[in-house]
Coordinates of C-alpha atoms in Angstrom, one line a residue:
M226 CA 2.9 -16.4 6.0
I227 CA 0.9 -12.8 5.7
S228 CA -1.7 -13.9 8.7
S229 CA 1.4 -14.7 10.7
T230 CA 2.9 -11.4 10.0
I231 CA -0.2 -9.4 11.0
L232 CA -0.4 -11.4 14.3
D233 CA 3.3 -10.7 15.1
I234 CA 2.4 -6.9 14.6
L235 CA -0.8 -7.4 16.9
R236 CA 1.4 -8.9 19.6
T237 CA 4.1 -6.5 19.5
P238 CA 3.5 -4.0 22.3
P239 CA 3.1 -0.4 20.9
A240 CA 5.8 2.2 21.2
D241 CA 3.4 4.7 22.6
P242 CA 0.4 3.6 24.7
V243 CA -1.9 6.4 23.9
K244 CA -4.9 5.3 22.2
L245 CA -5.9 7.1 19.2
P246 CA -8.9 6.1 16.9
I247 CA -7.7 4.0 13.9
L248 CA -4.5 5.3 14.1
S249 CA -3.6 3.2 17.1
S250 CA -4.5 0.0 15.1
P251 CA -2.4 -0.9 12.0
L252 CA -4.9 -3.4 11.1
L253 CA -7.8 -1.0 11.0
S254 CA -5.9 1.2 8.7
V255 CA -5.2 -1.7 6.6
L256 CA -8.9 -2.6 6.2
V257 CA -9.6 1.0 5.5
V258 CA -6.8 1.0 2.6
L259 CA -8.3 -2.3 1.1
G260 CA -11.9 -1.3 1.4
Y261 CA -10.6 2.1 -0.7
L262 CA -9.0 -0.3 -3.1
V263 CA -11.8 -2.5 -3.7
F264 CA -14.1 0.3 -4.1
V265 CA -12.1 2.3 -6.5
L266 CA -10.8 -0.6 -8.6
K267 CA -13.8 -2.7 -8.7
L268 CA -16.9 -2.1 -6.8
G269 CA -17.3 1.7 -7.5
R270 CA -16.8 1.3 -11.3
D271 CA -19.3 -1.6 -11.4
F272 CA -21.8 0.5 -9.7
M273 CA -21.4 3.5 -12.0
A274 CA -21.1 1.2 -15.0
N275 CA -24.8 1.9 -16.2
R276 CA -25.2 5.4 -14.6
K277 CA -24.4 8.9 -15.7
P278 CA -21.7 10.5 -14.0
Y279 CA -23.2 12.5 -10.6
N280 CA -23.1 16.3 -10.3
V281 CA -21.0 16.2 -7.2
R282 CA -19.8 19.9 -7.6
R283 CA -21.2 21.3 -4.7
A284 CA -19.7 18.4 -2.2
M285 CA -16.5 19.0 -4.2
L286 CA -16.5 23.1 -3.1
V287 CA -17.4 22.2 0.4
Y288 CA -14.7 19.2 0.4
N289 CA -11.9 21.5 -1.0
L290 CA -12.6 24.5 1.2
C291 CA -12.5 22.2 4.2
Q292 CA -9.4 20.7 2.9
I293 CA -7.8 24.2 2.4
L294 CA -8.7 25.3 6.1
M295 CA -7.4 22.0 7.6
N296 CA -4.2 22.1 5.7
A297 CA -3.4 25.9 6.4
G298 CA -4.1 25.0 10.1
L299 CA -1.8 22.1 10.2
F300 CA 1.0 24.2 8.2
G301 CA 0.4 27.0 10.8
L302 CA 0.8 24.7 13.6
G303 CA 4.1 23.6 11.9
I304 CA 5.3 26.9 11.7
Y305 CA 4.6 27.6 15.5
Y306 CA 6.1 24.4 16.9
M307 CA 9.1 23.8 14.5
C308 CA 10.1 27.5 13.9
I309 CA 8.8 29.4 16.8
R310 CA 8.5 27.2 19.7
R311 CA 11.6 25.1 18.3
I312 CA 10.7 21.7 20.1
Y313 CA 12.8 19.9 17.6
N314 CA 16.3 20.2 16.7
L315 CA 16.3 20.4 12.8
R316 CA 19.6 18.9 12.5
C317 CA 18.3 15.7 14.5
M318 CA 14.4 15.7 14.8
T319 CA 13.8 12.8 17.2
M320 CA 10.5 11.7 18.9
L321 CA 9.8 13.6 21.8
P322 CA 9.7 11.3 24.9
L323 CA 6.4 10.4 26.6
E324 CA 7.1 12.8 29.5
H325 CA 7.8 15.9 27.2
P326 CA 5.5 18.9 28.3
E327 CA 4.6 19.3 24.4
K328 CA 3.7 15.3 23.8
A329 CA 0.1 15.7 24.0
Q330 CA 0.2 18.4 21.5
E331 CA 2.5 16.3 19.1
H332 CA 0.0 13.4 19.4
L333 CA -3.0 15.8 18.6
I334 CA -1.1 17.4 15.7
V335 CA 0.2 13.9 14.0
Y336 CA -3.6 12.6 14.7
A337 CA -5.0 15.6 12.9
F338 CA -2.7 15.0 9.9
F339 CA -3.6 11.4 10.0
V340 CA -7.5 12.2 10.0
N341 CA -6.7 14.6 6.7
K342 CA -5.1 11.6 5.1
L343 CA -8.3 9.4 5.7
L344 CA -10.2 12.5 4.0
D345 CA -7.9 12.7 1.1
L346 CA -9.2 9.1 0.1
A347 CA -12.7 11.0 -0.9
D348 CA -10.6 12.5 -3.9
T349 CA -10.7 9.1 -5.5
V350 CA -14.7 8.6 -4.6
F351 CA -15.5 11.8 -6.3
F352 CA -13.4 10.6 -9.4
V353 CA -15.4 7.4 -9.2
L354 CA -18.7 9.2 -9.0
R355 CA -17.9 11.4 -11.8
K356 CA -16.7 8.5 -13.8
S357 CA -13.6 10.5 -14.4
Y358 CA -11.3 7.2 -14.3
K359 CA -8.4 8.8 -16.1
Q360 CA -7.5 10.5 -13.1
I361 CA -7.4 7.4 -10.9
T362 CA -3.7 6.7 -11.9
V363 CA -1.2 4.3 -10.1
L364 CA 0.5 7.2 -8.7
H365 CA -2.6 8.7 -7.3
V366 CA -3.7 5.4 -5.5
Y367 CA -0.2 4.6 -4.3
H368 CA 0.2 7.9 -2.9
H369 CA -3.4 8.0 -0.9
A370 CA -3.0 4.3 0.1
L371 CA 0.6 4.8 1.7
M372 CA -0.3 8.0 3.3
V373 CA -2.9 6.1 5.4
L374 CA -0.9 3.1 6.1
S375 CA 2.6 4.5 6.8
P376 CA 1.2 6.5 10.1
P377 CA -0.3 3.7 12.2
L378 CA 2.6 1.5 11.6
I379 CA 5.3 4.0 12.5
F380 CA 3.0 5.1 15.5
H381 CA 2.8 1.4 16.6
F382 CA 6.6 0.6 16.2
Y383 CA 8.0 4.0 16.9
G384 CA 5.7 6.6 18.1
T385 CA 4.6 10.0 17.0
G386 CA 6.4 12.9 15.8
G387 CA 10.3 13.5 14.9
Q388 CA 11.6 13.9 11.5
Y389 CA 8.4 12.9 9.8
C390 CA 6.9 15.9 10.9
M391 CA 8.8 18.0 8.2
M392 CA 6.9 15.8 5.9
G393 CA 3.6 16.6 7.5
F394 CA 4.6 20.4 7.4
L395 CA 5.3 20.2 3.7
N396 CA 2.7 18.1 2.7
A397 CA 0.2 20.5 4.2
F398 CA 1.7 23.6 2.4
V399 CA 1.4 21.7 -0.8
H400 CA -2.2 20.6 -0.2
V401 CA -3.3 24.2 0.6
V402 CA -2.1 25.1 -3.0
M403 CA -3.4 22.2 -4.5
Y404 CA -6.9 22.4 -3.0
S405 CA -7.1 25.8 -3.7
Y406 CA -6.7 25.1 -7.4
Y407 CA -9.4 22.5 -7.1
F408 CA -11.7 24.7 -5.4
V409 CA -11.3 27.6 -8.1
A410 CA -11.6 25.1 -10.8
A411 CA -15.0 23.6 -9.5
L412 CA -16.3 27.1 -8.7
Y413 CA -15.4 28.7 -12.2
P414 CA -15.1 25.5 -14.4
Q415 CA -15.6 27.9 -17.5
I416 CA -11.8 29.1 -16.6
K417 CA -10.4 25.6 -15.7
G418 CA -8.3 25.2 -18.8
K419 CA -6.8 28.8 -18.2
L420 CA -5.6 28.3 -14.5
W421 CA -1.9 28.5 -15.5
W422 CA -0.7 27.8 -12.0
K423 CA -1.7 23.9 -12.3
Q424 CA 1.5 22.6 -13.5
Y425 CA 3.2 24.4 -10.6
I426 CA 1.6 22.1 -7.9
T427 CA 3.4 19.1 -9.6
K428 CA 6.6 21.1 -9.4
L429 CA 5.9 21.7 -5.6
Q430 CA 5.0 18.1 -5.1
L431 CA 8.4 17.3 -6.8
L432 CA 10.1 19.8 -4.6
Q433 CA 8.6 18.4 -1.5
F434 CA 10.2 15.1 -2.1
V435 CA 13.5 16.4 -3.2
I436 CA 13.4 18.4 0.3
L437 CA 12.5 15.1 2.3
F438 CA 15.2 13.0 0.2
L439 CA 18.1 15.4 1.0
Q440 CA 16.9 15.8 4.6
A441 CA 17.4 12.0 5.3
A442 CA 20.3 11.9 3.3
L443 CA 22.2 14.9 5.1
V444 CA 21.1 13.6 8.6
L445 CA 22.8 9.9 7.8
C446 CA 25.9 11.7 6.2
F447 CA 26.5 14.4 8.5
N448 CA 24.8 13.6 11.6
P449 CA 25.1 9.7 12.0
G450 CA 24.7 9.9 15.7
C451 CA 21.1 11.1 15.4
A452 CA 18.9 9.0 17.5
F453 CA 16.0 9.1 14.8
P454 CA 15.5 5.4 13.8
R455 CA 17.8 4.5 10.9
F456 CA 15.1 2.2 9.3
L457 CA 12.8 5.3 9.0
Q458 CA 15.7 7.4 7.4
Y459 CA 16.1 4.7 4.9
L460 CA 12.4 4.6 4.4
Q461 CA 12.3 8.3 4.0
L462 CA 15.0 8.1 1.3
S463 CA 13.2 5.2 -0.7
V464 CA 9.7 6.9 -0.7
S465 CA 10.9 10.2 -1.5
A466 CA 12.9 8.4 -4.3
S467 CA 9.8 6.8 -5.8
M468 CA 7.8 9.7 -5.6
M469 CA 10.3 11.8 -7.3
I470 CA 10.2 9.2 -10.2
M471 CA 6.5 9.0 -10.2
F472 CA 5.8 12.6 -9.9
G473 CA 8.6 13.5 -12.5
N474 CA 7.2 11.0 -15.0
F475 CA 4.0 12.4 -14.5
Y476 CA 5.2 16.1 -15.2
Y477 CA 7.1 14.7 -18.3
Q478 CA 4.1 12.9 -19.8
T479 CA 1.5 15.7 -19.0
Y480 CA 3.4 18.9 -19.6
I481 CA 6.4 18.3 -21.5
K482 CA 5.7 15.3 -23.8
A483 CA 2.2 16.3 -24.3
K484 CA 3.1 20.1 -25.4
S485 CA 5.9 18.7 -27.9
K486 CA 3.1 16.5 -29.3
S487 CA 0.8 19.5 -29.8
Q488 CA 3.4 21.8 -31.3

């Protein structure tokens, strides 16, 4: 049954004829995620079983700095195209038609975002090499895998852009803050425990998904004629709700419950 579903996907003509490496093929993204899961949950741990944690501090510093710059660039592009050029109607952010003069730029921005989600997988690789397995939570793996799987499937069936650009815009801002924390913590490990703004990263992540949930809910309630696919609206609602629950539970366990226990 699974194989027939995959064949059906491959036989379905893509909504957007533009060819972009990996992004144009849902099958390739599935293989990437499967390889990621096998390494993180099995092969990587087996490899590290009889080894001491690697010192990847320098690699992490370079990686975090690259993430800061890349996400800042994506956030800046989001401001330019959504707030200054206003290529979308924020009340109904539909995919731009293929003949739209800004379609090529939309393709490139969405592809850059997808490449960034591929780079995000290196986070977990660093955790494995450092044997920091407690950080490899269900939330962490679910979030990373979902962000790599979703874009190619949406690109194949619906095309690029539209309302999901808001998700990319907010995600880029949150990641600038998050990777800035990681960079400072790796650069000055002696003050890591004193960086008071760590918990606000989780609050930002929660706020991000609250905004995305409200965006889809408001469009469905007050602008039902919006041409953005209804299935994607419901998908945004369900994923945002699952993320709010998981990040909310993480925040409670890490900052509220742990604090009450220490007191």
